[in-house]
Amino acid sequence: MRIGDLAARTRVSVRALRYYEEQGLLTSTRSESGQRHYGDSAVDRVRLIQQLYGAGLSSRTIAELLPCVDAKVSTPESRERLAVERDRINTQIAELITARDRLNDIIDVASRPNPHCNYV
Amino acid sequence: MRIGDLAARTRVSVRALRYYEEQGLLTSTRSESGQRHYGDSAVDRVRLIQQLYGAGLSSRTIAELLPCVDAKVSTPESRERLAVERDRINTQIAELITARDRLNDIIDVASRPNPHCNYV
DNA sequence: GTAGAACCTCACGTTGACGTCAGAGGCAAG
DNA sequence: CTTGCCTCTGACGTCAACGTGAGGTTCTAC
């Protein structure tokens, strides 16, 4: 498939897909005229990239870790790196939960009729 | 206390504190000579700001919601806004969890001795 | 064979939350 | 009263993940 099709299937912009390739996250074969072509597996690859971006990984980090996914092997350094990122995500999840609870408290307090207004 | 003390107590840079004030998130009294002074409550205020930033809220959004915290009241719009942000955080937590699980899968696969290498 | 959509490569623009530097004034200690 | 650290206000720099043309080629449908 061509880049527009991949963009449509993944709901990722054409520009972003070219950017991923530029960053070494996504590869494509080129036609005689230079147009990019992708296999079906590219859809999953893009989804994975999106997930990792969503988890706060930078393209540089993703680029370093994708070989582990592709080759299904890892060096001690990359394992360390993966674990570090996982821990960072866990920390971030915990922070988000406290932030959400904090926000809920705010909602509760702000929604409750103000006690100062009672019996006035 | 002065801005340097607040920065030290909150581990937030002086520049960031001035930025928060510029964005209307943090207030200070000024000395005769123009230097900022803060009460002890500023420490908690900064922590709250940091939490909300950490949860992905923009300074504009935080600026709109802080009055609810201060006045402990809310308009229907601000309640709606708070709920929207909370839901966004919940979504983000869910995404992070799937991303973390995905990362764990990658770690598992990459850490397991490669089957292709068995008996070779 | 031609219109129009899709594609290509530069290359500059955008946004948010600060970092950083310049130049000038303020404050406590000795 | 001076030394040295703290603070002030601009104002430009940064960084990542793209957005957005410009200007030109290629593919597809009729």
PDB file of C-alpha atoms (C1' of nucleotides) in Angstrom:
ATOM      1  CA  MET A   1       0.000   0.000   0.000  1.00  0.00           C
ATOM      2  CA  ARG A   2       1.028   3.628  -0.437  1.00  0.00           C
ATOM      3  CA  ILE A   3       1.541   6.225   2.219  1.00  0.00           C
ATOM      4  CA  GLY A   4      -1.931   7.708   1.925  1.00  0.00           C
ATOM      5  CA  ASP A   5      -3.513   4.304   2.507  1.00  0.00           C
ATOM      6  CA  LEU A   6      -1.343   3.680   5.533  1.00  0.00           C
ATOM      7  CA  ALA A   7      -2.245   7.100   6.859  1.00  0.00           C
ATOM      8  CA  ALA A   8      -5.929   6.355   6.417  1.00  0.00           C
ATOM      9  CA  ARG A   9      -5.696   2.960   8.080  1.00  0.00           C
ATOM     10  CA  THR A  10      -3.745   4.230  11.065  1.00  0.00           C
ATOM     11  CA  ARG A  11      -5.297   7.690  11.283  1.00  0.00           C
ATOM     12  CA  VAL A  12      -1.811   9.089  11.371  1.00  0.00           C
ATOM     13  CA  SER A  13      -0.921  11.948   9.066  1.00  0.00           C
ATOM     14  CA  VAL A  14       1.197  11.435   5.977  1.00  0.00           C
ATOM     15  CA  ARG A  15       3.655  13.926   7.370  1.00  0.00           C
ATOM     16  CA  ALA A  16       3.973  11.949  10.568  1.00  0.00           C
ATOM     17  CA  LEU A  17       4.653   8.728   8.677  1.00  0.00           C
ATOM     18  CA  ARG A  18       7.438  10.392   6.723  1.00  0.00           C
ATOM     19  CA  TYR A  19       8.733  11.753   9.994  1.00  0.00           C
ATOM     20  CA  TYR A  20       8.770   8.270  11.515  1.00  0.00           C
ATOM     21  CA  GLU A  21      10.816   7.047   8.589  1.00  0.00           C
ATOM     22  CA  GLU A  22      13.173   9.981   8.970  1.00  0.00           C
ATOM     23  CA  GLN A  23      13.623   8.998  12.610  1.00  0.00           C
ATOM     24  CA  GLY A  24      14.318   5.395  11.707  1.00  0.00           C
ATOM     25  CA  LEU A  25      11.126   4.009  13.212  1.00  0.00           C
ATOM     26  CA  LEU A  26       9.451   2.882  10.039  1.00  0.00           C
ATOM     27  CA  THR A  27      10.870   1.532   6.804  1.00  0.00           C
ATOM     28  CA  SER A  28       9.422   1.424   3.343  1.00  0.00           C
ATOM     29  CA  THR A  29      10.336   0.052  -0.023  1.00  0.00           C
ATOM     30  CA  ARG A  30      10.477   2.544  -2.807  1.00  0.00           C
ATOM     31  CA  SER A  31       8.994   2.203  -6.247  1.00  0.00           C
ATOM     32  CA  GLU A  32      10.958   3.042  -9.379  1.00  0.00           C
ATOM     33  CA  SER A  33       9.712   6.615  -9.153  1.00  0.00           C
ATOM     34  CA  GLY A  34      10.549   6.964  -5.500  1.00  0.00           C
ATOM     35  CA  GLN A  35       7.149   6.437  -3.948  1.00  0.00           C
ATOM     36  CA  ARG A  36       6.927   4.641  -0.619  1.00  0.00           C
ATOM     37  CA  HIS A  37       5.245   1.268  -0.379  1.00  0.00           C
ATOM     38  CA  TYR A  38       4.327  -0.609   2.768  1.00  0.00           C
ATOM     39  CA  GLY A  39       3.283  -4.134   3.662  1.00  0.00           C
ATOM     40  CA  ASP A  40       0.345  -4.874   5.937  1.00  0.00           C
ATOM     41  CA  SER A  41       2.647  -5.238   8.910  1.00  0.00           C
ATOM     42  CA  ALA A  42       3.314  -1.515   8.729  1.00  0.00           C
ATOM     43  CA  VAL A  43      -0.117  -0.893  10.227  1.00  0.00           C
ATOM     44  CA  ASP A  44       0.812  -2.704  13.429  1.00  0.00           C
ATOM     45  CA  ARG A  45       4.201  -1.077  13.434  1.00  0.00           C
ATOM     46  CA  VAL A  46       2.647   2.375  13.317  1.00  0.00           C
ATOM     47  CA  ARG A  47       0.226   1.440  16.082  1.00  0.00           C
ATOM     48  CA  LEU A  48       3.128   0.321  18.239  1.00  0.00           C
ATOM     49  CA  ILE A  49       4.974   3.551  17.561  1.00  0.00           C
ATOM     50  CA  GLN A  50       1.881   5.516  18.515  1.00  0.00           C
ATOM     51  CA  GLN A  51       1.517   3.557  21.734  1.00  0.00           C
ATOM     52  CA  LEU A  52       5.089   4.207  22.696  1.00  0.00           C
ATOM     53  CA  TYR A  53       4.802   7.885  21.852  1.00  0.00           C
ATOM     54  CA  GLY A  54       1.658   7.956  23.917  1.00  0.00           C
ATOM     55  CA  ALA A  55       3.594   6.472  26.795  1.00  0.00           C
ATOM     56  CA  GLY A  56       5.965   9.404  26.631  1.00  0.00           C
ATOM     57  CA  LEU A  57       8.912   7.771  24.898  1.00  0.00           C
ATOM     58  CA  SER A  58      10.906   9.974  22.562  1.00  0.00           C
ATOM     59  CA  SER A  59      11.562   8.959  18.987  1.00  0.00           C
ATOM     60  CA  ARG A  60      15.197   8.471  19.855  1.00  0.00           C
ATOM     61  CA  THR A  61      14.313   6.047  22.620  1.00  0.00           C
ATOM     62  CA  ILE A  62      11.846   4.232  20.417  1.00  0.00           C
ATOM     63  CA  ALA A  63      14.444   3.965  17.683  1.00  0.00           C
ATOM     64  CA  GLU A  64      16.825   2.377  20.150  1.00  0.00           C
ATOM     65  CA  LEU A  65      14.277  -0.122  21.367  1.00  0.00           C
ATOM     66  CA  LEU A  66      12.536  -1.203  18.186  1.00  0.00           C
ATOM     67  CA  PRO A  67      15.393  -3.526  17.171  1.00  0.00           C
ATOM     68  CA  CYS A  68      14.569  -5.549  20.297  1.00  0.00           C
ATOM     69  CA  VAL A  69      11.056  -5.942  19.002  1.00  0.00           C
ATOM     70  CA  ASP A  70      12.135  -6.825  15.501  1.00  0.00           C
ATOM     71  CA  ALA A  71      14.971  -9.176  16.319  1.00  0.00           C
ATOM     72  CA  LYS A  72      13.314 -10.381  19.529  1.00  0.00           C
ATOM     73  CA  VAL A  73      16.670 -10.175  21.187  1.00  0.00           C
ATOM     74  CA  SER A  74      18.284  -7.698  23.480  1.00  0.00           C
ATOM     75  CA  THR A  75      21.544  -6.624  24.941  1.00  0.00           C
ATOM     76  CA  PRO A  76      21.895  -6.045  28.673  1.00  0.00           C
ATOM     77  CA  GLU A  77      21.809  -2.311  27.960  1.00  0.00           C
ATOM     78  CA  SER A  78      18.578  -2.456  26.005  1.00  0.00           C
ATOM     79  CA  ARG A  79      16.954  -4.641  28.661  1.00  0.00           C
ATOM     80  CA  GLU A  80      17.998  -2.091  31.233  1.00  0.00           C
ATOM     81  CA  ARG A  81      16.605   0.629  29.036  1.00  0.00           C
ATOM     82  CA  LEU A  82      13.309  -1.133  28.599  1.00  0.00           C
ATOM     83  CA  ALA A  83      12.992  -1.666  32.338  1.00  0.00           C
ATOM     84  CA  VAL A  84      13.795   1.972  33.000  1.00  0.00           C
ATOM     85  CA  GLU A  85      11.066   3.091  30.639  1.00  0.00           C
ATOM     86  CA  ARG A  86       8.577   0.671  32.145  1.00  0.00           C
ATOM     87  CA  ASP A  87       9.342   1.983  35.606  1.00  0.00           C
ATOM     88  CA  ARG A  88       8.986   5.532  34.372  1.00  0.00           C
ATOM     89  CA  ILE A  89       5.571   4.660  33.000  1.00  0.00           C
ATOM     90  CA  ASN A  90       4.581   3.062  36.286  1.00  0.00           C
ATOM     91  CA  THR A  91       5.629   6.193  38.115  1.00  0.00           C
ATOM     92  CA  GLN A  92       3.671   8.284  35.672  1.00  0.00           C
ATOM     93  CA  ILE A  93       0.597   6.133  36.149  1.00  0.00           C
ATOM     94  CA  ALA A  94       0.838   6.636  39.903  1.00  0.00           C
ATOM     95  CA  GLU A  95       1.194  10.386  39.435  1.00  0.00           C
ATOM     96  CA  LEU A  96      -1.795  10.474  37.141  1.00  0.00           C
ATOM     97  CA  ILE A  97      -3.878   8.584  39.652  1.00  0.00           C
ATOM     98  CA  THR A  98      -3.049  11.035  42.428  1.00  0.00           C
ATOM     99  CA  ALA A  99      -3.695  13.935  40.078  1.00  0.00           C
ATOM    100  CA  ARG A 100      -7.037  12.466  39.116  1.00  0.00           C
ATOM    101  CA  ASP A 101      -7.965  11.949  42.754  1.00  0.00           C
ATOM    102  CA  ARG A 102      -6.913  15.493  43.462  1.00  0.00           C
ATOM    103  CA  LEU A 103      -9.103  16.676  40.629  1.00  0.00           C
ATOM    104  CA  ASN A 104     -11.975  14.636  41.987  1.00  0.00           C
ATOM    105  CA  ASP A 105     -11.541  16.281  45.368  1.00  0.00           C
ATOM    106  CA  ILE A 106     -11.669  19.652  43.685  1.00  0.00           C
ATOM    107  CA  ILE A 107     -14.816  18.647  41.858  1.00  0.00           C
ATOM    108  CA  ASP A 108     -16.420  17.456  45.082  1.00  0.00           C
ATOM    109  CA  VAL A 109     -15.565  20.581  47.010  1.00  0.00           C
ATOM    110  CA  ALA A 110     -16.532  22.873  44.182  1.00  0.00           C
ATOM    111  CA  SER A 111     -19.798  21.070  43.540  1.00  0.00           C
ATOM    112  CA  ARG A 112     -20.957  20.850  47.101  1.00  0.00           C
ATOM    113  CA  PRO A 113     -23.151  23.755  48.111  1.00  0.00           C
ATOM    114  CA  ASN A 114     -20.877  26.173  49.887  1.00  0.00           C
ATOM    115  CA  PRO A 115     -21.312  25.765  53.679  1.00  0.00           C
ATOM    116  CA  HIS A 116     -20.809  29.498  54.137  1.00  0.00           C
ATOM    117  CA  CYS A 117     -24.068  29.979  52.368  1.00  0.00           C
ATOM    118  CA  ASN A 118     -26.052  27.790  54.747  1.00  0.00           C
ATOM    119  CA  TYR A 119     -28.670  29.480  56.873  1.00  0.00           C
ATOM    120  CA  VAL A 120     -27.973  32.897  55.484  1.00  0.00           C
TER     121      VAL A 120
ATOM    122  CA  MET B   1       9.984  33.871  51.802  1.00  0.00           C
ATOM    123  CA  ARG B   2      11.691  34.974  48.610  1.00  0.00           C
ATOM    124  CA  ILE B   3      11.587  33.287  45.259  1.00  0.00           C
ATOM    125  CA  GLY B   4      14.836  31.421  45.734  1.00  0.00           C
ATOM    126  CA  ASP B   5      13.561  29.837  48.933  1.00  0.00           C
ATOM    127  CA  LEU B   6      10.317  28.812  47.295  1.00  0.00           C
ATOM    128  CA  ALA B   7      12.284  27.330  44.417  1.00  0.00           C
ATOM    129  CA  ALA B   8      14.440  25.360  46.838  1.00  0.00           C
ATOM    130  CA  ARG B   9      11.467  24.081  48.808  1.00  0.00           C
ATOM    131  CA  THR B  10       9.511  23.003  45.764  1.00  0.00           C
ATOM    132  CA  ARG B  11      12.462  21.975  43.591  1.00  0.00           C
ATOM    133  CA  VAL B  12      10.999  24.119  40.861  1.00  0.00           C
ATOM    134  CA  SER B  13      13.231  26.591  39.058  1.00  0.00           C
ATOM    135  CA  VAL B  14      13.050  30.312  39.723  1.00  0.00           C
ATOM    136  CA  ARG B  15      12.298  30.815  36.071  1.00  0.00           C
ATOM    137  CA  ALA B  16       9.346  28.440  36.284  1.00  0.00           C
ATOM    138  CA  LEU B  17       7.923  30.250  39.311  1.00  0.00           C
ATOM    139  CA  ARG B  18       8.069  33.566  37.485  1.00  0.00           C
ATOM    140  CA  TYR B  19       6.454  31.861  34.521  1.00  0.00           C
ATOM    141  CA  TYR B  20       3.628  30.572  36.720  1.00  0.00           C
ATOM    142  CA  GLU B  21       2.994  34.081  37.938  1.00  0.00           C
ATOM    143  CA  GLU B  22       3.029  35.367  34.370  1.00  0.00           C
ATOM    144  CA  GLN B  23       0.408  32.752  33.505  1.00  0.00           C
ATOM    145  CA  GLY B  24      -1.762  33.755  36.455  1.00  0.00           C
ATOM    146  CA  LEU B  25      -1.237  30.551  38.411  1.00  0.00           C
ATOM    147  CA  LEU B  26       0.692  31.966  41.315  1.00  0.00           C
ATOM    148  CA  THR B  27       0.548  35.320  43.056  1.00  0.00           C
ATOM    149  CA  SER B  28       3.099  37.133  45.163  1.00  0.00           C
ATOM    150  CA  THR B  29       3.334  40.266  47.198  1.00  0.00           C
ATOM    151  CA  ARG B  30       6.080  42.640  46.228  1.00  0.00           C
ATOM    152  CA  SER B  31       8.511  44.399  48.507  1.00  0.00           C
ATOM    153  CA  GLU B  32       9.269  48.085  48.185  1.00  0.00           C
ATOM    154  CA  SER B  33      12.074  47.265  45.783  1.00  0.00           C
ATOM    155  CA  GLY B  34       9.955  44.959  43.702  1.00  0.00           C
ATOM    156  CA  GLN B  35      11.084  41.608  45.021  1.00  0.00           C
ATOM    157  CA  ARG B  36       8.552  38.797  45.251  1.00  0.00           C
ATOM    158  CA  HIS B  37       7.532  37.440  48.633  1.00  0.00           C
ATOM    159  CA  TYR B  38       5.477  34.335  49.304  1.00  0.00           C
ATOM    160  CA  GLY B  39       3.617  32.860  52.248  1.00  0.00           C
ATOM    161  CA  ASP B  40       3.980  29.229  53.266  1.00  0.00           C
ATOM    162  CA  SER B  41       0.840  28.302  51.368  1.00  0.00           C
ATOM    163  CA  ALA B  42       2.701  29.001  48.147  1.00  0.00           C
ATOM    164  CA  VAL B  43       4.552  25.718  48.574  1.00  0.00           C
ATOM    165  CA  ASP B  44       1.341  23.724  48.356  1.00  0.00           C
ATOM    166  CA  ARG B  45       0.119  25.885  45.527  1.00  0.00           C
ATOM    167  CA  VAL B  46       3.219  25.143  43.503  1.00  0.00           C
ATOM    168  CA  ARG B  47       2.904  21.435  44.240  1.00  0.00           C
ATOM    169  CA  LEU B  48      -0.679  21.506  42.995  1.00  0.00           C
ATOM    170  CA  ILE B  49       0.387  23.301  39.836  1.00  0.00           C
ATOM    171  CA  GLN B  50       3.088  20.715  39.265  1.00  0.00           C
ATOM    172  CA  GLN B  51       0.617  17.888  39.738  1.00  0.00           C
ATOM    173  CA  LEU B  52      -1.761  19.366  37.224  1.00  0.00           C
ATOM    174  CA  TYR B  53       1.030  19.987  34.735  1.00  0.00           C
ATOM    175  CA  GLY B  54       2.129  16.432  35.280  1.00  0.00           C
ATOM    176  CA  ALA B  55      -1.366  15.293  34.457  1.00  0.00           C
ATOM    177  CA  GLY B  56      -1.095  17.009  31.102  1.00  0.00           C
ATOM    178  CA  LEU B  57      -3.140  20.135  31.764  1.00  0.00           C
ATOM    179  CA  SER B  58      -1.991  23.297  30.025  1.00  0.00           C
ATOM    180  CA  SER B  59      -1.327  26.480  31.947  1.00  0.00           C
ATOM    181  CA  ARG B  60      -4.385  28.018  30.359  1.00  0.00           C
ATOM    182  CA  THR B  61      -6.577  25.198  31.623  1.00  0.00           C
ATOM    183  CA  ILE B  62      -5.007  25.325  35.056  1.00  0.00           C
ATOM    184  CA  ALA B  63      -5.534  29.072  35.181  1.00  0.00           C
ATOM    185  CA  GLU B  64      -9.203  28.537  34.429  1.00  0.00           C
ATOM    186  CA  LEU B  65      -9.624  25.905  37.106  1.00  0.00           C
ATOM    187  CA  LEU B  66      -7.625  27.295  40.004  1.00  0.00           C
ATOM    188  CA  PRO B  67     -10.368  29.763  40.972  1.00  0.00           C
ATOM    189  CA  CYS B  68     -12.539  26.714  41.728  1.00  0.00           C
ATOM    190  CA  VAL B  69      -9.885  25.548  44.152  1.00  0.00           C
ATOM    191  CA  ASP B  70      -9.441  28.936  45.753  1.00  0.00           C
ATOM    192  CA  ALA B  71     -13.052  29.948  46.000  1.00  0.00           C
ATOM    193  CA  LYS B  72     -14.256  26.359  46.460  1.00  0.00           C
ATOM    194  CA  VAL B  73     -17.046  27.143  44.091  1.00  0.00           C
ATOM    195  CA  SER B  74     -17.717  26.400  40.491  1.00  0.00           C
ATOM    196  CA  THR B  75     -19.876  27.298  37.581  1.00  0.00           C
ATOM    197  CA  PRO B  76     -21.527  24.619  35.470  1.00  0.00           C
ATOM    198  CA  GLU B  77     -18.872  25.280  32.810  1.00  0.00           C
ATOM    199  CA  SER B  78     -15.971  24.804  35.157  1.00  0.00           C
ATOM    200  CA  ARG B  79     -17.500  21.621  36.580  1.00  0.00           C
ATOM    201  CA  GLU B  80     -17.866  20.359  33.051  1.00  0.00           C
ATOM    202  CA  ARG B  81     -14.296  21.329  32.362  1.00  0.00           C
ATOM    203  CA  LEU B  82     -13.021  19.567  35.453  1.00  0.00           C
ATOM    204  CA  ALA B  83     -14.908  16.427  34.532  1.00  0.00           C
ATOM    205  CA  VAL B  84     -13.545  16.534  30.988  1.00  0.00           C
ATOM    206  CA  GLU B  85     -10.008  16.752  32.283  1.00  0.00           C
ATOM    207  CA  ARG B  86     -10.571  13.954  34.757  1.00  0.00           C
ATOM    208  CA  ASP B  87     -11.909  11.746  31.991  1.00  0.00           C
ATOM    209  CA  ARG B  88      -8.932  12.615  29.828  1.00  0.00           C
ATOM    210  CA  ILE B  89      -6.635  11.580  32.627  1.00  0.00           C
ATOM    211  CA  ASN B  90      -8.519   8.312  33.035  1.00  0.00           C
ATOM    212  CA  THR B  91      -8.119   7.633  29.344  1.00  0.00           C
ATOM    213  CA  GLN B  92      -4.461   8.451  29.555  1.00  0.00           C
ATOM    214  CA  ILE B  93      -4.026   6.097  32.507  1.00  0.00           C
ATOM    215  CA  ALA B  94      -5.622   3.306  30.499  1.00  0.00           C
ATOM    216  CA  GLU B  95      -3.328   4.021  27.552  1.00  0.00           C
ATOM    217  CA  LEU B  96      -0.305   4.024  29.787  1.00  0.00           C
ATOM    218  CA  ILE B  97      -1.297   0.681  31.252  1.00  0.00           C
ATOM    219  CA  THR B  98      -1.599  -0.919  27.837  1.00  0.00           C
ATOM    220  CA  ALA B  99       1.678   0.647  26.777  1.00  0.00           C
ATOM    221  CA  ARG B 100       3.361  -0.663  29.901  1.00  0.00           C
ATOM    222  CA  ASP B 101       1.974  -4.128  29.309  1.00  0.00           C
ATOM    223  CA  ARG B 102       3.166  -3.939  25.744  1.00  0.00           C
ATOM    224  CA  LEU B 103       6.593  -2.960  26.985  1.00  0.00           C
ATOM    225  CA  ASN B 104       6.538  -5.850  29.411  1.00  0.00           C
ATOM    226  CA  ASP B 105       5.758  -8.224  26.573  1.00  0.00           C
ATOM    227  CA  ILE B 106       8.692  -6.822  24.664  1.00  0.00           C
ATOM    228  CA  ILE B 107      10.908  -7.299  27.687  1.00  0.00           C
ATOM    229  CA  ASP B 108       9.737 -10.864  28.112  1.00  0.00           C
ATOM    230  CA  VAL B 109      10.273 -11.782  24.491  1.00  0.00           C
ATOM    231  CA  ALA B 110      13.602 -10.015  24.290  1.00  0.00           C
ATOM    232  CA  SER B 111      14.854 -11.509  27.532  1.00  0.00           C
ATOM    233  CA  ARG B 112      13.877 -15.078  26.829  1.00  0.00           C
ATOM    234  CA  PRO B 113      16.693 -17.040  25.232  1.00  0.00           C
ATOM    235  CA  ASN B 114      15.956 -16.993  21.544  1.00  0.00           C
ATOM    236  CA  PRO B 115      14.396 -20.359  20.508  1.00  0.00           C
ATOM    237  CA  HIS B 116      16.212 -20.143  17.198  1.00  0.00           C
ATOM    238  CA  CYS B 117      19.420 -20.523  19.116  1.00  0.00           C
ATOM    239  CA  ASN B 118      18.392 -23.741  20.878  1.00  0.00           C
ATOM    240  CA  TYR B 119      20.322 -26.865  20.042  1.00  0.00           C
ATOM    241  CA  VAL B 120      22.654 -25.085  17.705  1.00  0.00           C
TER     242      VAL B 120
ATOM    243  C1'  DG C   1      -4.056  12.307 -23.258  1.00  0.00           C
ATOM    244  C1'  DT C   2      -5.437  15.138 -19.844  1.00  0.00           C
ATOM    245  C1'  DA C   3      -7.393  16.575 -15.399  1.00  0.00           C
ATOM    246  C1'  DG C   4      -6.943  15.960 -10.798  1.00  0.00           C
ATOM    247  C1'  DA C   5      -5.614  13.423  -6.869  1.00  0.00           C
ATOM    248  C1'  DA C   6      -1.611  11.609  -4.579  1.00  0.00           C
ATOM    249  C1'  DC C   7       3.190  11.641  -4.103  1.00  0.00           C
ATOM    250  C1'  DC C   8       8.007  13.574  -3.749  1.00  0.00           C
ATOM    251  C1'  DT C   9      11.714  16.684  -1.358  1.00  0.00           C
ATOM    252  C1'  DC C  10      13.161  20.747   0.836  1.00  0.00           C
ATOM    253  C1'  DA C  11      12.547  23.960   4.282  1.00  0.00           C
ATOM    254  C1'  DC C  12      10.427  27.225   7.301  1.00  0.00           C
ATOM    255  C1'  DG C  13       6.562  27.729  11.006  1.00  0.00           C
ATOM    256  C1'  DT C  14       4.229  26.305  15.436  1.00  0.00           C
ATOM    257  C1'  DT C  15       3.483  25.429  20.396  1.00  0.00           C
ATOM    258  C1'  DG C  16       4.397  25.146  25.446  1.00  0.00           C
ATOM    259  C1'  DA C  17       7.178  25.352  29.318  1.00  0.00           C
ATOM    260  C1'  DC C  18      10.573  26.771  30.400  1.00  0.00           C
ATOM    261  C1'  DG C  19      16.500  27.752  29.862  1.00  0.00           C
ATOM    262  C1'  DT C  20      19.754  31.207  29.445  1.00  0.00           C
ATOM    263  C1'  DC C  21      22.087  35.490  28.972  1.00  0.00           C
ATOM    264  C1'  DA C  22      22.446  40.606  29.550  1.00  0.00           C
ATOM    265  C1'  DG C  23      22.418  44.502  32.198  1.00  0.00           C
ATOM    266  C1'  DA C  24      21.027  46.627  36.393  1.00  0.00           C
ATOM    267  C1'  DG C  25      19.635  46.986  41.087  1.00  0.00           C
ATOM    268  C1'  DG C  26      19.109  44.986  46.175  1.00  0.00           C
ATOM    269  C1'  DC C  27      20.683  42.879  50.731  1.00  0.00           C
ATOM    270  C1'  DA C  28      23.350  40.755  54.633  1.00  0.00           C
ATOM    271  C1'  DA C  29      28.160  40.085  56.378  1.00  0.00           C
ATOM    272  C1'  DG C  30      32.453  41.544  57.635  1.00  0.00           C
TER     273       DG C  30
ATOM    274  C1'  DC D   1      31.609  50.123  52.060  1.00  0.00           C
ATOM    275  C1'  DT D   2      32.547  46.599  49.362  1.00  0.00           C
ATOM    276  C1'  DT D   3      32.127  41.834  48.238  1.00  0.00           C
ATOM    277  C1'  DG D   4      29.206  38.358  46.682  1.00  0.00           C
ATOM    278  C1'  DC D   5      24.938  36.308  46.247  1.00  0.00           C
ATOM    279  C1'  DC D   6      20.005  37.181  45.197  1.00  0.00           C
ATOM    280  C1'  DT D   7      16.622  39.350  42.527  1.00  0.00           C
ATOM    281  C1'  DC D   8      14.606  42.129  38.765  1.00  0.00           C
ATOM    282  C1'  DT D   9      12.908  42.739  33.737  1.00  0.00           C
ATOM    283  C1'  DG D  10      13.250  41.942  29.032  1.00  0.00           C
ATOM    284  C1'  DA D  11      14.144  39.072  25.315  1.00  0.00           C
ATOM    285  C1'  DC D  12      16.063  35.500  22.525  1.00  0.00           C
ATOM    286  C1'  DG D  13      17.040  30.195  22.467  1.00  0.00           C
ATOM    287  C1'  DT D  14      15.456  25.298  22.834  1.00  0.00           C
ATOM    288  C1'  DC D  15      13.307  20.950  21.779  1.00  0.00           C
ATOM    289  C1'  DA D  16      10.058  17.504  19.854  1.00  0.00           C
ATOM    290  C1'  DA D  17       6.643  16.151  16.791  1.00  0.00           C
ATOM    291  C1'  DC D  18       4.842  17.379  13.600  1.00  0.00           C
ATOM    292  C1'  DG D  19       1.954  21.394  10.288  1.00  0.00           C
ATOM    293  C1'  DT D  20       2.188  23.826   6.208  1.00  0.00           C
ATOM    294  C1'  DG D  21       3.260  25.663   1.945  1.00  0.00           C
ATOM    295  C1'  DA D  22       6.319  25.714  -2.487  1.00  0.00           C
ATOM    296  C1'  DG D  23       7.462  23.716  -6.530  1.00  0.00           C
ATOM    297  C1'  DG D  24       7.680  19.754  -9.118  1.00  0.00           C
ATOM    298  C1'  DT D  25       6.632  14.562 -10.506  1.00  0.00           C
ATOM    299  C1'  DT D  26       3.546  10.458 -10.843  1.00  0.00           C
ATOM    300  C1'  DC D  27      -0.484   7.799 -10.948  1.00  0.00           C
ATOM    301  C1'  DT D  28      -5.271   6.949 -12.113  1.00  0.00           C
ATOM    302  C1'  DA D  29      -9.770   7.559 -14.184  1.00  0.00           C
ATOM    303  C1'  DC D  30     -12.174   8.986 -17.881  1.00  0.00           C
TER     304       DC D  30
END
